[in-house]
Amino acid sequence: AQSVTQPDIHITVSEGASLELRCNYSYGATPYLFWYVQSPGQGLQLLLKYFSGDTLVQGIKGFEAEFKRSQSSFNLRKPSVHWSDAAEYFCAVGAERNEKLTFGTGTRLTIIP
Amino acid sequence: DAGVIQSPRHEVTEMGQEVTLRCKPISGHDYLFWYRQTMMRGLELLIYFNNNVPIDDSGMPEDRFSAKMPNASFSTLKIQPSEPRDSAVYFCASSLGSPNEQFFGPGTRLTVL
C-alpha cells in the first residue's frame, strides 16, 4: 500500500528566505505525486504534480519540486517566500491501478517579517 | 468553470439531527471524492464514486453516514443521526480520471452541538 510522510509539522521562515518542504513516499512502482496548498478556511489547491518525465517539476506561485527515486522523496521548494505563502501544504501520492490518493499529514508554514 | 461547489459552507446542528451536505462536481469529471478533515485525524477519504457509482466506501466511519450520487452533477453526504464527534470540515473533490489531479471544493464546516 502506498504511504506518504511529511516529517515537518510546522516550519517558520522569514519573508524572502528560501523554503524546502519535505515529502517521502512509499510505493514500489513509479508513483503519481502531488503538492497541494490550503489557505485558512479554503479547500486544497494543486501546486504541481509529477507523473513521469523530467524529475524537476514547475508549479504555480513560483514553486517547484524534484522527484528523487533513490530517496523516495518529492520535496517542494521556493527560492524566496512571500507572506502570502503562509498556509498548510500537503503532499499526496497515487499509484497506477489505484484510484485513491494518499495525503500526508501536512506542514504548516509560517512566514515572519 | 465554477469549480467544485459545496453547500452549505457552514452548518451548525444539534446532536441527533440529520445533516445533508451537497456537492456539485466540475462538469465532465467522472470521479467524485468525499473527504473529512479534522485536527486529530487530518484528511480522510470517506467514499468515492466513478461515473456515479460508489466504488469504495471503506472510509465511511459508521452506518450513520451515507452518500449518494444520483447523477453526474450532484452528490450528497448524509449523517443521521449526527453526533458531536462528527464536527469537522467536509470536502468534496472531483477529477477527470484517477489517479489524477483532484479539484477540491471550499468545504462545509460542520459543527454538531
Short mmCIF file of N, CA and C in Angstrom, two decimals, chain A residues 97-101, chain B residues 30-35 45-60 67 69 75 77 93-95 97-99 102:
data_model
loop_
_atom_site.label_atom_id
_atom_site.label_comp_id
_atom_site.label_asym_id
_atom_site.label_seq_id
_atom_site.Cartn_x
_atom_site.Cartn_y
_atom_site.Cartn_z
N ARG A 97 -3.49 1.95 -11.22
CA ARG A 97 -4.46 0.93 -10.81
C ARG A 97 -4.95 1.12 -9.38
N ASN A 98 -4.66 2.26 -8.81
CA ASN A 98 -5.24 2.61 -7.51
C ASN A 98 -5.82 4.01 -7.64
N GLU A 99 -7.12 4.11 -7.53
CA GLU A 99 -7.79 5.36 -7.84
C GLU A 99 -7.75 6.36 -6.69
N LYS A 100 -7.27 5.92 -5.53
CA LYS A 100 -7.27 6.81 -4.36
C LYS A 100 -5.91 7.48 -4.22
N LEU A 101 -5.95 8.73 -3.76
CA LEU A 101 -4.74 9.43 -3.38
C LEU A 101 -4.56 9.29 -1.87
N ASP B 30 -15.35 12.52 -13.99
CA ASP B 30 -16.01 11.24 -13.79
C ASP B 30 -15.75 10.63 -12.42
N TYR B 31 -14.93 11.28 -11.61
CA TYR B 31 -14.69 10.80 -10.26
C TYR B 31 -15.11 11.87 -9.26
N LEU B 32 -15.70 11.42 -8.17
CA LEU B 32 -16.07 12.32 -7.08
C LEU B 32 -15.66 11.70 -5.77
N PHE B 33 -15.03 12.51 -4.93
CA PHE B 33 -14.50 12.05 -3.65
C PHE B 33 -15.08 12.89 -2.52
N TRP B 34 -15.39 12.24 -1.40
CA TRP B 34 -15.76 12.93 -0.18
C TRP B 34 -14.66 12.69 0.86
N TYR B 35 -14.18 13.80 1.46
CA TYR B 35 -13.17 13.74 2.49
C TYR B 35 -13.68 14.43 3.75
N LEU B 45 -10.28 10.06 3.48
CA LEU B 45 -11.19 9.76 2.39
C LEU B 45 -12.36 8.94 2.94
N LEU B 46 -13.56 9.41 2.70
CA LEU B 46 -14.74 8.71 3.19
C LEU B 46 -15.28 7.73 2.15
N ILE B 47 -15.46 8.23 0.94
CA ILE B 47 -16.06 7.44 -0.13
C ILE B 47 -15.73 8.10 -1.47
N TYR B 48 -15.68 7.28 -2.53
CA TYR B 48 -15.56 7.90 -3.84
C TYR B 48 -16.42 7.18 -4.87
N PHE B 49 -16.79 7.92 -5.89
CA PHE B 49 -17.65 7.45 -6.96
C PHE B 49 -16.90 7.54 -8.30
N ASN B 50 -17.23 6.62 -9.17
CA ASN B 50 -16.78 6.69 -10.56
C ASN B 50 -18.02 6.55 -11.43
N ASN B 51 -18.23 7.55 -12.29
CA ASN B 51 -19.43 7.55 -13.13
C ASN B 51 -20.70 7.31 -12.32
N ASN B 52 -20.79 7.98 -11.21
CA ASN B 52 -21.96 8.00 -10.32
C ASN B 52 -22.11 6.72 -9.48
N VAL B 53 -21.22 5.77 -9.63
CA VAL B 53 -21.31 4.51 -8.91
C VAL B 53 -20.34 4.53 -7.73
N PRO B 54 -20.81 4.21 -6.52
CA PRO B 54 -19.87 4.16 -5.38
C PRO B 54 -18.89 3.01 -5.56
N ILE B 55 -17.61 3.33 -5.44
CA ILE B 55 -16.56 2.33 -5.67
C ILE B 55 -15.98 1.83 -4.36
N ASP B 56 -15.73 2.74 -3.46
CA ASP B 56 -15.09 2.36 -2.20
C ASP B 56 -15.63 3.23 -1.08
N ASP B 57 -16.35 2.61 -0.16
CA ASP B 57 -16.89 3.35 0.98
C ASP B 57 -16.25 2.89 2.28
N SER B 58 -15.08 2.31 2.19
CA SER B 58 -14.44 1.75 3.38
C SER B 58 -14.04 2.83 4.39
N GLY B 59 -14.00 4.06 3.98
CA GLY B 59 -13.65 5.14 4.89
C GLY B 59 -14.85 5.74 5.63
N MET B 60 -16.02 5.34 5.29
CA MET B 60 -17.21 5.83 5.98
C MET B 60 -17.17 5.30 7.40
N ALA B 67 -23.85 8.18 1.45
CA ALA B 67 -23.59 9.09 0.34
C ALA B 67 -24.26 8.56 -0.91
N MET B 69 -24.99 9.57 -5.28
CA MET B 69 -24.69 10.39 -6.46
C MET B 69 -25.73 10.04 -7.52
N SER B 75 -24.04 15.26 -5.76
CA SER B 75 -23.80 14.21 -4.78
C SER B 75 -24.16 14.75 -3.40
N LEU B 77 -23.85 13.86 0.95
CA LEU B 77 -23.32 13.10 2.08
C LEU B 77 -24.26 13.37 3.24
N ALA B 93 -14.34 16.58 -3.74
CA ALA B 93 -13.36 16.81 -4.80
C ALA B 93 -13.75 16.01 -6.03
N SER B 94 -13.38 16.49 -7.20
CA SER B 94 -13.66 15.73 -8.41
C SER B 94 -12.42 15.69 -9.30
N SER B 95 -12.37 14.70 -10.16
CA SER B 95 -11.24 14.59 -11.08
C SER B 95 -11.70 13.95 -12.39
N GLY B 97 -10.62 11.16 -14.56
CA GLY B 97 -9.75 10.01 -14.43
C GLY B 97 -9.15 9.98 -13.04
N SER B 98 -8.54 8.87 -12.69
CA SER B 98 -7.87 8.75 -11.40
C SER B 98 -6.88 7.60 -11.48
N PRO B 99 -5.66 7.72 -10.92
CA PRO B 99 -5.25 8.91 -10.17
C PRO B 99 -4.95 10.10 -11.08
N GLN B 102 -7.00 16.15 -8.26
CA GLN B 102 -8.34 16.31 -7.71
C GLN B 102 -8.59 17.79 -7.44
#
